[in-house]
Amino acid sequence: MKKKAPLRFTPAAATLFMGAGALSLVAAVVSSPAPAFQASLQGLRLWWQIVFPALLPFLVLSEMLIAYGCIHALGTWLEPLMNRLFKLPGIGGWVLAMGMTTGFPGGAQAARQLHEQGALSAEEASKLAALSHFCNPMLILIVIATGLMHDPATGYILLAVHWITGLSAFLLLGEGRAASKGGTSRDLPVKKPLKQEKGSFVYRSLQSAKRAHAMDGRSFGRLLGDSVTNAVQTLMMVGGYIIIFAVVIQIVSRIVSGFFPSYWLSGLFEIHLGAKDAAAAGFASDRMQWSVISTLLGFSGISAILQSMSALKKANIRPLRFVLIRLLHGALAFAATWIIWPLCYLLPENTSQVFSSRGDLPADASGWFSLWQAVPQLLRWQGAVLAAMLVCSLLLMLLQIRRKHSR
């Protein structure tokens, strides 16, 4: 007997489904325009005060560094770490650093830029998007820990848990097992594979930067204009997702009100709104509250997942694999936060605020905190993460050299 083919949506069925969903959303908005309008304003405020400043300078910076070959040079030094630990090209180290320090969809956007340049295959870009999908550290440290929970010291533990469990989720699902041999496989026919250079790391990194800059070929003026245009287009896409899902949360909450806590509903769709609701909810213990917040941050919400998938739609990202990693990330984050919670009692009660002289960021009447003042701190975090990755990569390189000499 022949096996039945798996059920798949035909283009006509997908169009019908999306059309029915859009029609239902419009009908719900028309039936109650005032709450929908307030929800859209909430989403717009969230985008402008938190997401926009956290992403704009780094999206522009990423495209310019890639065009000038700086990221390719850095990738040469990160080869030992990325190949050995994640079985990915060294150039993916920049994508990972972008995701860890700027938040989604910064990592997916950086992977897309490298894929379009021909430095990453579609499979590598898809894996790097899953690996680098993290929440912005300023969201965790400033907005949640300092502004909403008034406990900045615990925010550092939450951030460490978020990063460690995210990397663990990627490794546990075997995302790095399909080894990419130096990142030489390419999916773009117009780009020729780069030959592996022989020589010192300094020579190889300089040659990689030279080739990448020659391949791009744009002048500084055109590059700056393209970088700003592409960054703003990406942020407009992100803003559209946030505003739409803010309205969806408001509509769905009216329908299923009272069935389960509001933070689970908002966190399912949009992490910023979910974290705010979880911080304002009443919990039996702080341990449970922080564990739930950590879970929401690990999953990141449907809106964030769709943002990353949209950035890499040309690379044929696998939705099921991506979602499974996010679910595992949330589960591991809950377990880790619950287990290490007793360590939080060892932290000093009056921890100094390192992100502003007053200990918080100015908020408007609705209580939203702005990250515009935190952009310099984000640059420092990105530099610190890259420095740590370089140190680990150099240590691995020295270890390999020592083993060769000992044989």
mmCIF file of N, CA and C in Angstrom, residues 300-394:
data_model
loop_
_atom_site.group_PDB
_atom_site.id
_atom_site.type_symbol
_atom_site.label_atom_id
_atom_site.label_comp_id
_atom_site.label_asym_id
_atom_site.label_seq_id
_atom_site.Cartn_x
_atom_site.Cartn_y
_atom_site.Cartn_z
ATOM 1 N N SER A 300 9.398 33.743 23.901
ATOM 2 C CA SER A 300 9.477 35.029 23.178
ATOM 3 C C SER A 300 8.186 35.464 22.492
ATOM 4 N N GLY A 301 7.208 34.588 22.345
ATOM 5 C CA GLY A 301 5.937 34.995 21.771
ATOM 6 C C GLY A 301 5.845 34.761 20.268
ATOM 7 N N ILE A 302 4.620 34.589 19.797
ATOM 8 C CA ILE A 302 4.386 34.337 18.373
ATOM 9 C C ILE A 302 4.844 35.514 17.520
ATOM 10 N N SER A 303 4.642 36.720 18.017
ATOM 11 C CA SER A 303 5.045 37.904 17.261
ATOM 12 C C SER A 303 6.537 37.893 16.976
ATOM 13 N N ALA A 304 7.355 37.614 17.989
ATOM 14 C CA ALA A 304 8.814 37.589 17.801
ATOM 15 C C ALA A 304 9.233 36.460 16.865
ATOM 16 N N ILE A 305 8.591 35.310 16.992
ATOM 17 C CA ILE A 305 8.922 34.173 16.123
ATOM 18 C C ILE A 305 8.633 34.519 14.664
ATOM 19 N N LEU A 306 7.494 35.154 14.407
ATOM 20 C CA LEU A 306 7.150 35.542 13.042
ATOM 21 C C LEU A 306 8.079 36.622 12.506
ATOM 22 N N GLN A 307 8.551 37.495 13.383
ATOM 23 C CA GLN A 307 9.501 38.534 12.951
ATOM 24 C C GLN A 307 10.781 37.905 12.421
ATOM 25 N N SER A 308 11.315 36.940 13.155
ATOM 26 C CA SER A 308 12.545 36.280 12.712
ATOM 27 C C SER A 308 12.309 35.463 11.450
ATOM 28 N N MET A 309 11.173 34.785 11.372
ATOM 29 C CA MET A 309 10.877 33.999 10.180
ATOM 30 C C MET A 309 10.700 34.896 8.955
ATOM 31 N N SER A 310 10.102 36.066 9.137
ATOM 32 C CA SER A 310 9.919 36.980 8.012
ATOM 33 C C SER A 310 11.253 37.503 7.508
ATOM 34 N N ALA A 311 12.192 37.742 8.437
ATOM 35 C CA ALA A 311 13.502 38.234 8.027
ATOM 36 C C ALA A 311 14.249 37.204 7.189
ATOM 37 N N LEU A 312 13.967 35.914 7.400
ATOM 38 C CA LEU A 312 14.684 34.846 6.695
ATOM 39 C C LEU A 312 13.769 34.044 5.776
ATOM 40 N N LYS A 313 12.735 34.664 5.259
ATOM 41 C CA LYS A 313 11.804 33.914 4.417
ATOM 42 C C LYS A 313 12.472 33.423 3.130
ATOM 43 N N LYS A 314 13.482 34.144 2.629
ATOM 44 C CA LYS A 314 14.167 33.706 1.413
ATOM 45 C C LYS A 314 15.095 32.527 1.671
ATOM 46 N N ALA A 315 15.450 32.301 2.931
ATOM 47 C CA ALA A 315 16.341 31.187 3.262
ATOM 48 C C ALA A 315 15.573 29.917 3.606
ATOM 49 N N ASN A 316 14.257 29.939 3.445
ATOM 50 C CA ASN A 316 13.424 28.763 3.704
ATOM 51 C C ASN A 316 13.613 28.221 5.120
ATOM 52 N N ILE A 317 13.459 29.108 6.108
ATOM 53 C CA ILE A 317 13.600 28.713 7.500
ATOM 54 C C ILE A 317 12.522 27.695 7.854
ATOM 55 N N ARG A 318 12.872 26.711 8.696
ATOM 56 C CA ARG A 318 11.937 25.660 9.066
ATOM 57 C C ARG A 318 11.113 26.101 10.279
ATOM 58 N N PRO A 319 9.824 26.370 10.095
ATOM 59 C CA PRO A 319 9.021 26.890 11.212
ATOM 60 C C PRO A 319 8.920 25.920 12.378
ATOM 61 N N LEU A 320 8.700 24.629 12.109
ATOM 62 C CA LEU A 320 8.503 23.664 13.187
ATOM 63 C C LEU A 320 9.749 23.557 14.055
ATOM 64 N N ARG A 321 10.911 23.451 13.425
ATOM 65 C CA ARG A 321 12.154 23.353 14.181
ATOM 66 C C ARG A 321 12.388 24.602 15.015
ATOM 67 N N PHE A 322 12.115 25.750 14.432
ATOM 68 C CA PHE A 322 12.310 27.015 15.136
ATOM 69 C C PHE A 322 11.403 27.102 16.358
ATOM 70 N N VAL A 323 10.125 26.728 16.199
ATOM 71 C CA VAL A 323 9.167 26.791 17.312
ATOM 72 C C VAL A 323 9.535 25.787 18.398
ATOM 73 N N LEU A 324 9.990 24.597 18.012
ATOM 74 C CA LEU A 324 10.376 23.595 19.009
ATOM 75 C C LEU A 324 11.534 24.087 19.876
ATOM 76 N N ILE A 325 12.471 24.769 19.268
ATOM 77 C CA ILE A 325 13.583 25.322 20.046
ATOM 78 C C ILE A 325 13.086 26.371 21.023
ATOM 79 N N ARG A 326 12.135 27.185 20.589
ATOM 80 C CA ARG A 326 11.595 28.222 21.472
ATOM 81 C C ARG A 326 10.820 27.596 22.640
ATOM 82 N N LEU A 327 10.063 26.536 22.366
ATOM 83 C CA LEU A 327 9.335 25.858 23.441
ATOM 84 C C LEU A 327 10.297 25.226 24.439
ATOM 85 N N LEU A 328 11.349 24.593 23.925
ATOM 86 C CA LEU A 328 12.346 23.995 24.815
ATOM 87 C C LEU A 328 13.080 25.071 25.605
ATOM 88 N N HIS A 329 13.361 26.187 24.958
ATOM 89 C CA HIS A 329 14.012 27.306 25.650
ATOM 90 C C HIS A 329 13.158 27.781 26.826
ATOM 91 N N GLY A 330 11.862 27.919 26.604
ATOM 92 C CA GLY A 330 10.983 28.338 27.690
ATOM 93 C C GLY A 330 10.934 27.337 28.827
ATOM 94 N N ALA A 331 10.873 26.042 28.491
ATOM 95 C CA ALA A 331 10.818 25.008 29.528
ATOM 96 C C ALA A 331 12.117 24.960 30.336
ATOM 97 N N LEU A 332 13.256 25.032 29.650
ATOM 98 C CA LEU A 332 14.536 25.023 30.348
ATOM 99 C C LEU A 332 14.701 26.270 31.215
ATOM 100 N N ALA A 333 14.216 27.404 30.719
ATOM 101 C CA ALA A 333 14.327 28.648 31.484
ATOM 102 C C ALA A 333 13.517 28.576 32.774
ATOM 103 N N PHE A 334 12.316 27.997 32.707
ATOM 104 C CA PHE A 334 11.511 27.853 33.918
ATOM 105 C C PHE A 334 12.222 26.958 34.933
ATOM 106 N N ALA A 335 12.715 25.806 34.462
ATOM 107 C CA ALA A 335 13.372 24.864 35.368
ATOM 108 C C ALA A 335 14.630 25.468 35.980
ATOM 109 N N ALA A 336 15.438 26.144 35.158
ATOM 110 C CA ALA A 336 16.682 26.720 35.670
ATOM 111 C C ALA A 336 16.415 27.826 36.673
ATOM 112 N N THR A 337 15.447 28.693 36.374
ATOM 113 C CA THR A 337 15.129 29.777 37.305
ATOM 114 C C THR A 337 14.598 29.225 38.614
ATOM 115 N N TRP A 338 13.769 28.216 38.551
ATOM 116 C CA TRP A 338 13.212 27.612 39.766
ATOM 117 C C TRP A 338 14.308 26.960 40.612
ATOM 118 N N ILE A 339 15.253 26.309 39.940
ATOM 119 C CA ILE A 339 16.299 25.579 40.671
ATOM 120 C C ILE A 339 17.281 26.533 41.347
ATOM 121 N N ILE A 340 17.698 27.570 40.627
ATOM 122 C CA ILE A 340 18.736 28.445 41.186
ATOM 123 C C ILE A 340 18.162 29.610 41.982
ATOM 124 N N TRP A 341 16.857 29.657 42.174
ATOM 125 C CA TRP A 341 16.262 30.784 42.879
ATOM 126 C C TRP A 341 16.861 31.021 44.271
ATOM 127 N N PRO A 342 17.171 29.986 45.055
ATOM 128 C CA PRO A 342 17.774 30.259 46.376
ATOM 129 C C PRO A 342 19.047 31.100 46.313
ATOM 130 N N LEU A 343 19.746 31.086 45.177
ATOM 131 C CA LEU A 343 20.954 31.899 45.060
ATOM 132 C C LEU A 343 20.640 33.393 45.071
ATOM 133 N N CYS A 344 19.416 33.748 44.697
ATOM 134 C CA CYS A 344 19.048 35.162 44.664
ATOM 135 C C CYS A 344 19.067 35.784 46.056
ATOM 136 N N TYR A 345 18.853 34.971 47.084
ATOM 137 C CA TYR A 345 18.871 35.513 48.433
ATOM 138 C C TYR A 345 20.280 35.890 48.882
ATOM 139 N N LEU A 346 21.291 35.414 48.149
ATOM 140 C CA LEU A 346 22.668 35.750 48.482
ATOM 141 C C LEU A 346 23.099 37.079 47.886
ATOM 142 N N LEU A 347 22.276 37.639 46.990
ATOM 143 C CA LEU A 347 22.614 38.905 46.358
ATOM 144 C C LEU A 347 22.402 40.059 47.322
ATOM 145 N N PRO A 348 23.182 41.131 47.198
ATOM 146 C CA PRO A 348 22.968 42.302 48.064
ATOM 147 C C PRO A 348 21.624 42.940 47.790
ATOM 148 N N GLU A 349 20.989 43.434 48.830
ATOM 149 C CA GLU A 349 19.657 44.008 48.676
ATOM 150 C C GLU A 349 19.697 45.337 47.934
ATOM 151 N N ASN A 350 20.687 46.150 48.210
ATOM 152 C CA ASN A 350 20.770 47.460 47.581
ATOM 153 C C ASN A 350 21.831 47.454 46.487
ATOM 154 N N THR A 351 21.494 46.846 45.391
ATOM 155 C CA THR A 351 22.415 46.785 44.262
ATOM 156 C C THR A 351 22.373 48.099 43.498
ATOM 157 N N SER A 352 23.543 48.645 43.191
ATOM 158 C CA SER A 352 23.579 49.914 42.468
ATOM 159 C C SER A 352 23.113 49.721 41.036
ATOM 160 N N GLN A 353 22.457 50.742 40.511
ATOM 161 C CA GLN A 353 21.970 50.696 39.139
ATOM 162 C C GLN A 353 23.090 51.135 38.211
ATOM 163 N N VAL A 354 23.420 50.314 37.240
ATOM 164 C CA VAL A 354 24.555 50.618 36.376
ATOM 165 C C VAL A 354 24.129 51.236 35.048
ATOM 166 N N PHE A 355 22.861 51.356 34.812
ATOM 167 C CA PHE A 355 22.423 51.831 33.512
ATOM 168 C C PHE A 355 21.986 53.283 33.512
ATOM 169 N N SER A 356 21.838 53.897 34.670
ATOM 170 C CA SER A 356 21.568 55.317 34.748
ATOM 171 C C SER A 356 21.902 55.790 36.146
ATOM 172 N N SER A 357 22.184 57.056 36.265
ATOM 173 C CA SER A 357 22.610 57.587 37.553
ATOM 174 C C SER A 357 21.493 57.573 38.576
ATOM 175 N N ARG A 358 20.261 57.601 38.150
ATOM 176 C CA ARG A 358 19.142 57.650 39.081
ATOM 177 C C ARG A 358 18.581 56.273 39.403
ATOM 178 N N GLY A 359 19.020 55.264 38.684
ATOM 179 C CA GLY A 359 18.564 53.920 38.994
ATOM 180 C C GLY A 359 17.387 53.462 38.168
ATOM 181 N N ASP A 360 16.846 54.328 37.323
ATOM 182 C CA ASP A 360 15.756 53.886 36.460
ATOM 183 C C ASP A 360 15.733 54.772 35.232
ATOM 184 N N LEU A 361 14.822 54.474 34.353
ATOM 185 C CA LEU A 361 14.650 55.263 33.152
ATOM 186 C C LEU A 361 13.333 55.997 33.226
ATOM 187 N N PRO A 362 13.224 57.170 32.634
ATOM 188 C CA PRO A 362 11.976 57.922 32.708
ATOM 189 C C PRO A 362 10.839 57.176 32.037
ATOM 190 N N ALA A 363 9.701 57.220 32.658
ATOM 191 C CA ALA A 363 8.515 56.552 32.123
ATOM 192 C C ALA A 363 7.430 57.583 31.880
ATOM 193 N N ASP A 364 6.552 57.293 30.936
ATOM 194 C CA ASP A 364 5.437 58.198 30.697
ATOM 195 C C ASP A 364 4.300 57.876 31.659
ATOM 196 N N ALA A 365 3.165 58.507 31.418
ATOM 197 C CA ALA A 365 2.044 58.350 32.349
ATOM 198 C C ALA A 365 1.534 56.928 32.411
ATOM 199 N N SER A 366 1.705 56.164 31.360
ATOM 200 C CA SER A 366 1.216 54.792 31.339
ATOM 201 C C SER A 366 2.215 53.795 31.922
ATOM 202 N N GLY A 367 3.385 54.282 32.315
ATOM 203 C CA GLY A 367 4.359 53.411 32.955
ATOM 204 C C GLY A 367 5.331 52.739 32.022
ATOM 205 N N TRP A 368 5.364 53.137 30.748
ATOM 206 C CA TRP A 368 6.292 52.525 29.800
ATOM 207 C C TRP A 368 7.665 53.144 29.939
ATOM 208 N N PHE A 369 8.673 52.316 29.979
ATOM 209 C CA PHE A 369 10.048 52.780 30.077
ATOM 210 C C PHE A 369 10.649 52.886 28.681
ATOM 211 N N SER A 370 11.549 53.850 28.514
ATOM 212 C CA SER A 370 12.180 54.079 27.222
ATOM 213 C C SER A 370 13.628 53.606 27.249
ATOM 214 N N LEU A 371 14.053 52.976 26.164
ATOM 215 C CA LEU A 371 15.418 52.486 26.061
ATOM 216 C C LEU A 371 16.321 53.403 25.249
ATOM 217 N N TRP A 372 15.852 54.592 24.906
ATOM 218 C CA TRP A 372 16.669 55.475 24.093
ATOM 219 C C TRP A 372 17.984 55.819 24.790
ATOM 220 N N GLN A 373 17.953 55.982 26.105
ATOM 221 C CA GLN A 373 19.163 56.328 26.841
ATOM 222 C C GLN A 373 20.106 55.136 27.014
ATOM 223 N N ALA A 374 19.651 53.939 26.724
ATOM 224 C CA ALA A 374 20.450 52.737 26.964
ATOM 225 C C ALA A 374 21.233 52.282 25.753
ATOM 226 N N VAL A 375 21.159 53.004 24.620
ATOM 227 C CA VAL A 375 21.874 52.582 23.412
ATOM 228 C C VAL A 375 23.380 52.469 23.642
ATOM 229 N N PRO A 376 24.042 53.446 24.319
ATOM 230 C CA PRO A 376 25.481 53.262 24.580
ATOM 231 C C PRO A 376 25.784 52.002 25.392
ATOM 232 N N GLN A 377 24.902 51.667 26.330
ATOM 233 C CA GLN A 377 25.123 50.457 27.121
ATOM 234 C C GLN A 377 24.988 49.201 26.270
ATOM 235 N N LEU A 378 24.101 49.238 25.292
ATOM 236 C CA LEU A 378 23.958 48.095 24.392
ATOM 237 C C LEU A 378 25.235 47.873 23.592
ATOM 238 N N LEU A 379 25.882 48.962 23.172
ATOM 239 C CA LEU A 379 27.144 48.833 22.455
ATOM 240 C C LEU A 379 28.209 48.196 23.345
ATOM 241 N N ARG A 380 28.224 48.566 24.628
ATOM 242 C CA ARG A 380 29.191 47.966 25.550
ATOM 243 C C ARG A 380 28.913 46.476 25.728
ATOM 244 N N TRP A 381 27.648 46.120 25.839
ATOM 245 C CA TRP A 381 27.303 44.702 25.989
ATOM 246 C C TRP A 381 27.731 43.924 24.754
ATOM 247 N N GLN A 382 27.522 44.501 23.581
ATOM 248 C CA GLN A 382 27.907 43.800 22.362
ATOM 249 C C GLN A 382 29.405 43.593 22.303
ATOM 250 N N GLY A 383 30.170 44.627 22.684
ATOM 251 C CA GLY A 383 31.616 44.492 22.724
ATOM 252 C C GLY A 383 32.064 43.451 23.729
ATOM 253 N N ALA A 384 31.389 43.406 24.896
ATOM 254 C CA ALA A 384 31.760 42.427 25.927
ATOM 255 C C ALA A 384 31.484 41.002 25.455
ATOM 256 N N VAL A 385 30.351 40.794 24.789
ATOM 257 C CA VAL A 385 30.013 39.453 24.305
ATOM 258 C C VAL A 385 30.995 39.007 23.235
ATOM 259 N N LEU A 386 31.321 39.899 22.304
ATOM 260 C CA LEU A 386 32.280 39.552 21.255
ATOM 261 C C LEU A 386 33.656 39.263 21.844
ATOM 262 N N ALA A 387 34.057 40.058 22.849
ATOM 263 C CA ALA A 387 35.354 39.828 23.487
ATOM 264 C C ALA A 387 35.395 38.462 24.172
ATOM 265 N N ALA A 388 34.309 38.104 24.862
ATOM 266 C CA ALA A 388 34.251 36.802 25.530
ATOM 267 C C ALA A 388 34.312 35.659 24.517
ATOM 268 N N MET A 389 33.617 35.820 23.384
ATOM 269 C CA MET A 389 33.647 34.785 22.352
ATOM 270 C C MET A 389 35.032 34.658 21.741
ATOM 271 N N LEU A 390 35.709 35.787 21.541
ATOM 272 C CA LEU A 390 37.053 35.748 20.988
ATOM 273 C C LEU A 390 38.029 35.053 21.937
ATOM 274 N N VAL A 391 37.906 35.336 23.230
ATOM 275 C CA VAL A 391 38.773 34.694 24.214
ATOM 276 C C VAL A 391 38.573 33.177 24.193
ATOM 277 N N CYS A 392 37.301 32.749 24.186
ATOM 278 C CA CYS A 392 37.018 31.309 24.136
ATOM 279 C C CYS A 392 37.558 30.681 22.858
ATOM 280 N N SER A 393 37.398 31.381 21.742
ATOM 281 C CA SER A 393 37.875 30.852 20.474
ATOM 282 C C SER A 393 39.398 30.742 20.461
ATOM 283 N N LEU A 394 40.091 31.745 20.990
ATOM 284 C CA LEU A 394 41.550 31.710 21.037
ATOM 285 C C LEU A 394 42.052 30.606 21.963
#
